Short mmCIF file of N, CA, C and O in Angstrom, two decimals:
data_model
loop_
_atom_site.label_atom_id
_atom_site.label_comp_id
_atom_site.label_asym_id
_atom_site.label_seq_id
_atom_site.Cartn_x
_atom_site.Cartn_y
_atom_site.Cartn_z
N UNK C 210 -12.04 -12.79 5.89
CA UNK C 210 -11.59 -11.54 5.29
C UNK C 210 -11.47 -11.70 3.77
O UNK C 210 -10.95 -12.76 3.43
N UNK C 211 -11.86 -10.82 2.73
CA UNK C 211 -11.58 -10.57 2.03
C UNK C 211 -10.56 -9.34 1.07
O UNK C 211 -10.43 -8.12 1.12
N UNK C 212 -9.96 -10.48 0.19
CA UNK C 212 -8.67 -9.69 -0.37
C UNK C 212 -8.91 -8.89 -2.00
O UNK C 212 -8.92 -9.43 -3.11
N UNK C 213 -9.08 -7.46 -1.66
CA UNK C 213 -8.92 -6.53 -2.91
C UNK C 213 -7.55 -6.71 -3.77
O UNK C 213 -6.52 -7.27 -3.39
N UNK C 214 -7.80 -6.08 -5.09
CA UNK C 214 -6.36 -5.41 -5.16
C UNK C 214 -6.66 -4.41 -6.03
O UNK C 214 -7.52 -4.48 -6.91
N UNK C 215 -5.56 -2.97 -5.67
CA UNK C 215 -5.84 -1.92 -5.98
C UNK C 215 -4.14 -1.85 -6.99
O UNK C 215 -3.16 -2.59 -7.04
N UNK C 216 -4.50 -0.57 -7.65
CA UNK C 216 -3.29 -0.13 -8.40
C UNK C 216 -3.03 1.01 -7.49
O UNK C 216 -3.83 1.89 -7.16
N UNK C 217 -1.32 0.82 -6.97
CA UNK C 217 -0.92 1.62 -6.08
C UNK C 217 0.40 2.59 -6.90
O UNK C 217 1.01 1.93 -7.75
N UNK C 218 0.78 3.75 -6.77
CA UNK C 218 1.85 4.66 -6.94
C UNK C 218 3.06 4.74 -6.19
O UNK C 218 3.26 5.73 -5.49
N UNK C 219 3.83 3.87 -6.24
CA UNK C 219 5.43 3.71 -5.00
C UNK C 219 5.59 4.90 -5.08
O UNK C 219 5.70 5.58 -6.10
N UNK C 220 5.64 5.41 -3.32
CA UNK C 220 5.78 6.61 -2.95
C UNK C 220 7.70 6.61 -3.32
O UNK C 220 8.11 7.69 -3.74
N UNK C 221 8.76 5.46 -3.18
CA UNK C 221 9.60 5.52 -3.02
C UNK C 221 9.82 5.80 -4.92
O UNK C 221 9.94 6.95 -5.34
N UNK C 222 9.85 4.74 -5.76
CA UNK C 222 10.34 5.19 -6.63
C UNK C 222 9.27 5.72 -7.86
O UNK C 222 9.67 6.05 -8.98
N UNK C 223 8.40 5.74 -7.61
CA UNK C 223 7.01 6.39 -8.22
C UNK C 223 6.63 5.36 -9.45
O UNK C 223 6.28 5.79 -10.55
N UNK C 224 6.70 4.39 -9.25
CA UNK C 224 6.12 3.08 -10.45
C UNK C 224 4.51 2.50 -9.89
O UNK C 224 4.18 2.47 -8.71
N UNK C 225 3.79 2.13 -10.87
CA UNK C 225 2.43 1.73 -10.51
C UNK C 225 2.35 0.54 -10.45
O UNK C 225 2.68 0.02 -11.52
N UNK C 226 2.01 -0.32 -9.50
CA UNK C 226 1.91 -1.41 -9.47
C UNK C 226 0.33 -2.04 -8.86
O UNK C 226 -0.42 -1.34 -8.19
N UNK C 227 0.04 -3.37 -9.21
CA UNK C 227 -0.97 -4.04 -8.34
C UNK C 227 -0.71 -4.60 -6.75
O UNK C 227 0.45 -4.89 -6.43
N UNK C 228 -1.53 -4.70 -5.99
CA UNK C 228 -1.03 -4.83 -4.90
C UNK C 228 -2.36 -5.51 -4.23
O UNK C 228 -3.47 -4.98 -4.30
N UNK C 229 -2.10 -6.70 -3.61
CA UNK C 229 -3.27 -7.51 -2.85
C UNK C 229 -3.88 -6.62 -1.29
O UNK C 229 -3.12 -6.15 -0.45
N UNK C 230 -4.98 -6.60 -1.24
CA UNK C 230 -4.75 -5.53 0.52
C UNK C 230 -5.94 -6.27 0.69
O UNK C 230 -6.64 -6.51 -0.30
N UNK C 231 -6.37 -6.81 2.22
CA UNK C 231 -7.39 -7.18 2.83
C UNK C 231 -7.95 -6.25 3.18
O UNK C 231 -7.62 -5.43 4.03
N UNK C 232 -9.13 -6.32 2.32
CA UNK C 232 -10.58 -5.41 2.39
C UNK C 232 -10.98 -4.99 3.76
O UNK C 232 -11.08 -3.81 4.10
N UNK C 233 -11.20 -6.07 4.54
CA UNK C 233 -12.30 -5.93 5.75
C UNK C 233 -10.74 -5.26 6.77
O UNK C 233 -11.28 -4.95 7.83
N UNK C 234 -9.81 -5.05 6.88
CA UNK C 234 -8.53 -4.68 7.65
C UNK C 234 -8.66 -2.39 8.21
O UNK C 234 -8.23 -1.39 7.63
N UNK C 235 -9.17 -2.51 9.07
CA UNK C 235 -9.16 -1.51 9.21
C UNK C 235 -7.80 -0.29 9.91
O UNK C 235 -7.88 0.91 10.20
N UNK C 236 -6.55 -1.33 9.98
CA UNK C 236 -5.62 -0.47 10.72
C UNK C 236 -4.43 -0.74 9.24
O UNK C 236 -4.46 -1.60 8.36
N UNK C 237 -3.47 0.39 9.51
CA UNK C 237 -2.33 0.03 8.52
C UNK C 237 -2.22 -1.14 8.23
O UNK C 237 -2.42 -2.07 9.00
N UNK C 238 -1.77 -1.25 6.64
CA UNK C 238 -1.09 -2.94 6.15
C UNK C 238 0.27 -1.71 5.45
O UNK C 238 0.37 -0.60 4.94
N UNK C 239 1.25 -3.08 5.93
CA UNK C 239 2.81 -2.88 5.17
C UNK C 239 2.57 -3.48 3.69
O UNK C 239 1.56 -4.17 3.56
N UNK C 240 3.35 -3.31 2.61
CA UNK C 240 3.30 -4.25 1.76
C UNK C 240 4.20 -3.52 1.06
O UNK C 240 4.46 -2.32 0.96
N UNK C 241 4.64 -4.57 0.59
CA UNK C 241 6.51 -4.23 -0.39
C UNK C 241 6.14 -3.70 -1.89
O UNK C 241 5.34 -4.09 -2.74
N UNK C 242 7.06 -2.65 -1.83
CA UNK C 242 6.48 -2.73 -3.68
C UNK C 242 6.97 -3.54 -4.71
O UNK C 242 8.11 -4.02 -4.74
N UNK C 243 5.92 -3.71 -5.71
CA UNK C 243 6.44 -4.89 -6.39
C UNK C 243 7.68 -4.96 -7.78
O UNK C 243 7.98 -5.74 -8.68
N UNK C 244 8.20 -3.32 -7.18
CA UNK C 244 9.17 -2.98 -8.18
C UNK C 244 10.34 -2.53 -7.87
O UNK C 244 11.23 -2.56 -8.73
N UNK C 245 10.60 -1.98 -6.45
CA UNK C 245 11.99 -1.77 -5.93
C UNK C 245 11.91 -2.42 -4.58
O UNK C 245 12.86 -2.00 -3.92
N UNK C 246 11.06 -3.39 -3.80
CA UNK C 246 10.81 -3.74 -2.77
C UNK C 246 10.59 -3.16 -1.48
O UNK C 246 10.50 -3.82 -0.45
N UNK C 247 10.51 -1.80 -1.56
CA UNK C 247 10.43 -1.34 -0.03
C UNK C 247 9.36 -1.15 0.62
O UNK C 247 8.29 -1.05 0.02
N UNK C 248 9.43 -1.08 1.83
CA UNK C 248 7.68 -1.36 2.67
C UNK C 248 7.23 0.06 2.36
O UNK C 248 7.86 1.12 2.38
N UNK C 249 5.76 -0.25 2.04
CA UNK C 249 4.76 1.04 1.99
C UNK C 249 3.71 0.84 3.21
O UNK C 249 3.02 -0.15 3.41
N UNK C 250 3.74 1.60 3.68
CA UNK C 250 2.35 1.41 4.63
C UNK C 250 1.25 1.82 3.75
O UNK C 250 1.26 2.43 2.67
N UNK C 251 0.19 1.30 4.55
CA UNK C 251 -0.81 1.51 3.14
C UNK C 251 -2.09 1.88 4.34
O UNK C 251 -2.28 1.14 5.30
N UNK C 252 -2.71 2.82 4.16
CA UNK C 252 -3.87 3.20 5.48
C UNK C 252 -5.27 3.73 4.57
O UNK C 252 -5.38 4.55 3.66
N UNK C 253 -6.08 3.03 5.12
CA UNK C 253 -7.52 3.51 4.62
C UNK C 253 -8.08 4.63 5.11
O UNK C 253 -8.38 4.81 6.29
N UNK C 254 -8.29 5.77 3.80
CA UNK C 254 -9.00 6.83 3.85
C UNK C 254 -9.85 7.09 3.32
O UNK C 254 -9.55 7.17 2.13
N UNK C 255 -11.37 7.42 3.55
CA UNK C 255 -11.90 7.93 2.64
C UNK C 255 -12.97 7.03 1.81
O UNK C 255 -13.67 7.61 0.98
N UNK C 256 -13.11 5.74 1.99
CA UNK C 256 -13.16 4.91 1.13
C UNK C 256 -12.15 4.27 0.02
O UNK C 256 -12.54 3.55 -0.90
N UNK C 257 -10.70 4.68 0.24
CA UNK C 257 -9.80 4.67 -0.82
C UNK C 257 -8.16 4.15 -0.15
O UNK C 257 -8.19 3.56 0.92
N UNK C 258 -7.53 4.26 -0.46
CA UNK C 258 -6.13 4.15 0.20
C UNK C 258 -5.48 5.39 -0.18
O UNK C 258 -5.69 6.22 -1.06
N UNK C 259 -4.40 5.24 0.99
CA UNK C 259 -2.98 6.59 0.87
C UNK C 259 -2.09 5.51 1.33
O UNK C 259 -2.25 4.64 2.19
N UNK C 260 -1.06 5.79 0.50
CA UNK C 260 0.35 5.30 0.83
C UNK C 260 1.33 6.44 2.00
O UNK C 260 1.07 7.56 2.44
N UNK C 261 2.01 5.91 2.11
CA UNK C 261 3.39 6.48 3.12
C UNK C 261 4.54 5.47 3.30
O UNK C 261 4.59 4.28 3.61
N UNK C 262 5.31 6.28 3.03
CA UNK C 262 6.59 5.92 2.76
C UNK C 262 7.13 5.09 4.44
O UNK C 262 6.53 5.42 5.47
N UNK C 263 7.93 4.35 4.49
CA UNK C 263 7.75 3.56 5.69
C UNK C 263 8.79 4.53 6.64
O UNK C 263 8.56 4.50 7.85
N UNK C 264 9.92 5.37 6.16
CA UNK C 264 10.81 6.41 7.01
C UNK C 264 10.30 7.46 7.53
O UNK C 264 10.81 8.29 8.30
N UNK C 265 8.60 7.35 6.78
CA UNK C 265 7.69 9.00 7.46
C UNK C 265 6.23 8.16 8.15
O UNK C 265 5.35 8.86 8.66
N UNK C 266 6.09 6.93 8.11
CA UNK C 266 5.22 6.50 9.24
C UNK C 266 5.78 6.40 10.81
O UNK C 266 5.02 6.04 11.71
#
C-alpha cells in the first residue's frame, strides 16, 4: 500500500492540516486531527476525500 498525504479542513475546529491516508484503502480511515485531536473519518469520493465528523458517522 501506498501512503498519500492530502491537506485536510477539521470538520471539528476548522484548521488545515496535512494528513498521511493510504492511497490504495478503499473503505473509511479514522485519523486524528493534527490540531485539536479528534477522530475524523475520512471516506473516498470522487477521486478526492470528504471528511465527517466522527459524532455524525
Amino acid at each position: 500500500m501506498s501512503t498519500d498525504w492530502i491537506v485536510l479542513h477539521c470538520p471539528y475546529c476548522g484548521e488545515r492540516f496535512e494528513a498521511p491516508v493510504e492511497a490504495d484503502h478503499d473503505e473509511a480511515q479514522v485519523i486524528d486531527c493534527a490540531v485539536c485531536c479528534r477522530p475524523i473519518h475520512l471516506l473516498a469520493r470522487d477521486g478526492g476525500y470528504a471528511t465527517q465528523r466522527d459524532d455524525d458517522a
